[in-house]
Structure formats: C-alpha cells, structure tokens
mmCIF file of C-alpha atoms in Angstrom:
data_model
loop_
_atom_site.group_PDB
_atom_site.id
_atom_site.type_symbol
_atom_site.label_atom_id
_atom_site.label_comp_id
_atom_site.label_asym_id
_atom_site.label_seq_id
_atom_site.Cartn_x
_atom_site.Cartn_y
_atom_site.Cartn_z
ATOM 1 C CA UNK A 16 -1.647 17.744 -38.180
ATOM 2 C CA UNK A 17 -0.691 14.198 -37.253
ATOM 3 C CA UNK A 18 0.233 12.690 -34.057
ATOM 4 C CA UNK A 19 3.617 11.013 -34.304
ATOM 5 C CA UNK A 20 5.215 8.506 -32.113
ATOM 6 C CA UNK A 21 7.472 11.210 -30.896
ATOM 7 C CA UNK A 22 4.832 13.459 -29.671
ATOM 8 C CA UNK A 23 3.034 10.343 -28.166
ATOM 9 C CA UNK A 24 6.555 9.649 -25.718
ATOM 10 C CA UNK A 25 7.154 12.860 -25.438
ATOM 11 C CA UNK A 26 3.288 13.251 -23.946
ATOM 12 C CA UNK A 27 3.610 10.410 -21.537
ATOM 13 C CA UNK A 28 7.079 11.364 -20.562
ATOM 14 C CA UNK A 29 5.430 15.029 -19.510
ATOM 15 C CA UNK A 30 2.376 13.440 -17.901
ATOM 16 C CA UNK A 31 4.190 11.260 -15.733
ATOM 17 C CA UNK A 32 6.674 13.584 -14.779
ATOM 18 C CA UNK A 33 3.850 16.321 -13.505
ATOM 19 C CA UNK A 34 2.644 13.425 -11.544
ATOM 20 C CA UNK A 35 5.727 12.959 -9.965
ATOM 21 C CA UNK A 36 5.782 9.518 -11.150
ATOM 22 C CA UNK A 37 9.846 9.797 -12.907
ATOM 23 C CA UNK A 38 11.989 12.519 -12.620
ATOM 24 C CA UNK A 39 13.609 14.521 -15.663
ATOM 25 C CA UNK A 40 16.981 13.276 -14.783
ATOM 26 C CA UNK A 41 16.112 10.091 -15.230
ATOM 27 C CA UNK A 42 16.729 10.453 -18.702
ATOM 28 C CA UNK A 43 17.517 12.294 -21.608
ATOM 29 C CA UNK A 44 15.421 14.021 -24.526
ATOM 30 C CA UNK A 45 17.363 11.466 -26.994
ATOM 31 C CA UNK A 46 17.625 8.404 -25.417
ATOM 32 C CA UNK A 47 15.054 6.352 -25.154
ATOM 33 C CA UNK A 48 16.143 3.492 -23.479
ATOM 34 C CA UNK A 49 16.591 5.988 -20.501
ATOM 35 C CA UNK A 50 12.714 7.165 -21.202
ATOM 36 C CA UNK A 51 11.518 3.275 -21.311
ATOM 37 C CA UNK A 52 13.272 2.574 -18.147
ATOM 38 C CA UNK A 53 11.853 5.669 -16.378
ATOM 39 C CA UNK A 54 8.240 4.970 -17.384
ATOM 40 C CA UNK A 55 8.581 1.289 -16.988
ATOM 41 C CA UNK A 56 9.863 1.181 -13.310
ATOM 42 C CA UNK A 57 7.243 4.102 -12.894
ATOM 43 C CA UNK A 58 4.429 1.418 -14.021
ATOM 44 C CA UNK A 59 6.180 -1.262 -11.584
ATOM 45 C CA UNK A 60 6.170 0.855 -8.807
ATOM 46 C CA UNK A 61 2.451 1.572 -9.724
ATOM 47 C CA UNK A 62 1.350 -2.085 -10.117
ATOM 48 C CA UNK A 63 2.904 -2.002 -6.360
ATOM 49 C CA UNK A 64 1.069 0.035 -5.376
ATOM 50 C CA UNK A 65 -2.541 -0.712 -6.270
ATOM 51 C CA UNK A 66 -1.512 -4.289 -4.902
ATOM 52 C CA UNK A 67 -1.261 -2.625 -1.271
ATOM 53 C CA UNK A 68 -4.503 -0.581 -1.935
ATOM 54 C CA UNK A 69 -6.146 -3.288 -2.687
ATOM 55 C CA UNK A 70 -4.527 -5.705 0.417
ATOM 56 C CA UNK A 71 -5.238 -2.517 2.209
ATOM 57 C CA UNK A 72 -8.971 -2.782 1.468
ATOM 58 C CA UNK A 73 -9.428 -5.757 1.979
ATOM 59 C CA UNK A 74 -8.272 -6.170 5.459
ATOM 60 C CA UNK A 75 -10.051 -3.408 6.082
ATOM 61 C CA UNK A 76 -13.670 -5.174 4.836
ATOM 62 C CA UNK A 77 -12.505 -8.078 6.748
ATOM 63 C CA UNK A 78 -12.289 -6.593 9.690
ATOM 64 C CA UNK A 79 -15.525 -4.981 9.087
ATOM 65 C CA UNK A 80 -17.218 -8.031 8.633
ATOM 66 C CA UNK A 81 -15.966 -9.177 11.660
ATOM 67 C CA UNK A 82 -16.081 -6.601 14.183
ATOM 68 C CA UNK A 83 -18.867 -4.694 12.173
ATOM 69 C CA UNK A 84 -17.036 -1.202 13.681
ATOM 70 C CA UNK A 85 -13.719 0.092 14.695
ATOM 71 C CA UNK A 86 -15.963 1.420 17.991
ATOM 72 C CA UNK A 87 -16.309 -2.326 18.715
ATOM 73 C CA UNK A 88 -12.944 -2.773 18.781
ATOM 74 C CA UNK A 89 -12.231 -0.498 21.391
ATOM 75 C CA UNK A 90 -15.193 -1.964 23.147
ATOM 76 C CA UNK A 91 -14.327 -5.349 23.135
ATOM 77 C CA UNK A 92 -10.011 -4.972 23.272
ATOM 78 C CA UNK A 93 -9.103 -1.441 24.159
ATOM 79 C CA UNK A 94 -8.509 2.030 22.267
ATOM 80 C CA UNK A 95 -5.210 0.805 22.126
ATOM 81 C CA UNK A 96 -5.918 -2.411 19.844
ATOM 82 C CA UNK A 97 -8.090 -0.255 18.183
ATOM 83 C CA UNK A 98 -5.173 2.346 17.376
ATOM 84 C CA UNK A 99 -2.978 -0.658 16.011
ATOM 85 C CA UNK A 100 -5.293 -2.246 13.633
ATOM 86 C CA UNK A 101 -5.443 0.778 12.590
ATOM 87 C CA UNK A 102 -1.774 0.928 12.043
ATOM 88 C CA UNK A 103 -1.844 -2.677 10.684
ATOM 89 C CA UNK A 104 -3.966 -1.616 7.742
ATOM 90 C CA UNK A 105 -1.118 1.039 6.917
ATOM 91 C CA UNK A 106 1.449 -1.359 7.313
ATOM 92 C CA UNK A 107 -0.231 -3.279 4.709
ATOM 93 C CA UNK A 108 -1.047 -0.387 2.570
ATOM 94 C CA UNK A 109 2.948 0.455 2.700
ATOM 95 C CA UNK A 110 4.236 -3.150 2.627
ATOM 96 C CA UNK A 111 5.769 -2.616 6.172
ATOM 97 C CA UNK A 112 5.269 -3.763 9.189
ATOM 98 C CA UNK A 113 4.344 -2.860 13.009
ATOM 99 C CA UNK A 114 5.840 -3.805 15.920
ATOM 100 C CA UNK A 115 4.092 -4.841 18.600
ATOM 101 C CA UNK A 116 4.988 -6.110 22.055
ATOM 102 C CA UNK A 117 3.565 -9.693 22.695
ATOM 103 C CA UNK A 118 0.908 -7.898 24.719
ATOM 104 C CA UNK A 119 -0.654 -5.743 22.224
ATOM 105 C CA UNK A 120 -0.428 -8.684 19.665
ATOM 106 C CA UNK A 121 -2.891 -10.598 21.997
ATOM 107 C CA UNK A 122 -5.044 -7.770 22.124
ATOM 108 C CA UNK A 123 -5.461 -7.741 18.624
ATOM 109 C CA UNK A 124 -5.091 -11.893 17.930
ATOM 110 C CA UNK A 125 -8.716 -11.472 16.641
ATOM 111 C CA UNK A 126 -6.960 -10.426 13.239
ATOM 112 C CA UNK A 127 -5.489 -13.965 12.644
ATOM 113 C CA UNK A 128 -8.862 -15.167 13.032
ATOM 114 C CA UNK A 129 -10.341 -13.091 9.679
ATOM 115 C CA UNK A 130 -10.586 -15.162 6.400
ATOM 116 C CA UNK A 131 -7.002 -14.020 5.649
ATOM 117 C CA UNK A 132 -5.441 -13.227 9.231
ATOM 118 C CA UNK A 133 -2.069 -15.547 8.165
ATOM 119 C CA UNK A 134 -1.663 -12.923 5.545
ATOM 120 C CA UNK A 135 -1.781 -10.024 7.598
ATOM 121 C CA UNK A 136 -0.426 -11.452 10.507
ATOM 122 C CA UNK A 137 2.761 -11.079 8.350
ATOM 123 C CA UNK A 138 2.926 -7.494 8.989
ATOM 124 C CA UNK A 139 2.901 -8.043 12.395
ATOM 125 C CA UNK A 140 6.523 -8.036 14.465
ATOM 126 C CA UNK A 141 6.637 -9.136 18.069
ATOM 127 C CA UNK A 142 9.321 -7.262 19.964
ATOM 128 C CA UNK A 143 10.365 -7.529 23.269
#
C-alpha cells in the first residue's frame, strides 16, 4: 500500500487538530489553501511560542545566577518581590506584561541589573 500525498495532509491535518493546534472549521476536506493556512498559522503561533519558552527560561537562569534562589529573594526584597518576579517570568512566557506600582518596581530593580534586564524590563508597566 503506498502513502500518497493525500494521506500525508490528511495525517497532519488530524494530528494537529487532536492537539488543538487548528480547528476543523478552519477549513474544508477539499480546499487546500484553507488546510495550508490552518497548519501554517498553527506553525507561526508555535514558533511564538517556543520563543517565550525559551525568553521564559532564560530569565529564569538569569535570575538564578544572580540571586542563586527565589528564597533569597524574599530574603533580601520581600515575599512580595519575590511573588512578582515570579509573575514577570509569566509575563514573558505569555508576551504580556505586569503592572507594577513604582514601589514594587524598586523592589525588584535588581532585574534590570541581569545580563538582559533591558529586555525584561520591557514587560514591566509602572502604574500609578
């Protein structure tokens, strides 16, 4: 039995929807421009994705190389600072941001300090 082209599409086109990575009504069983858009933006979103992971993780071995522990953090600026870089690295992992007031941005100033603190100082907003 041979493996055709169709059964290829039609095997990604199943995978990726029981990942929930596309939705069956994003296209239809006979047009496959529909099907390349689907599993295209699917693979865009994806490449997004692992970008954040990997942003994510390496704020987070930043910080560790800084601090050494997240108890130190809490040591040396508060369970509170401690909580928020915690929320900084899933900021970063979601491509958002937190907002902070100017006084629980000082206590966590340390972060613009690590070998890329401009970068994820970005996902840092001051409020009033």
């Amino acid at each position: 039995m041979t493996y055709s082209c169709t059964d290829f599409v039609d095997d990604v086109l199943n995978d990726m929807v029981i990942r929930n990575w596309i939705k069956p009504a994003q296209y239809g069983p006979d047009d496959p421009q529909a099907q390349c858009d689907a599993v295209l933006g699917a693979i865009g979103d994806a490449d997004v994705s692992l970008r954040l992971a990997a942003d994510a993780k390496q704020f987070h071995a930043e910080l560790l190389d800084a601090v050494e522990t997240l108890t130190a953090i809490a040591e040396q600026h508060g369970a509170l600072a401690r909580a928020n870089v915690v929320y900084l690295q899933t900021a970063i992992l979601k491509g958002g941001v937190i907002e902070l007031t100017r006084d629980e941005a000082q206590a966590i100033s340390f972060v613009r300090g690590l070998p890329s603190g401009g970068r994820w100082w970005q996902s840092v907003k001051l409020i009033e």
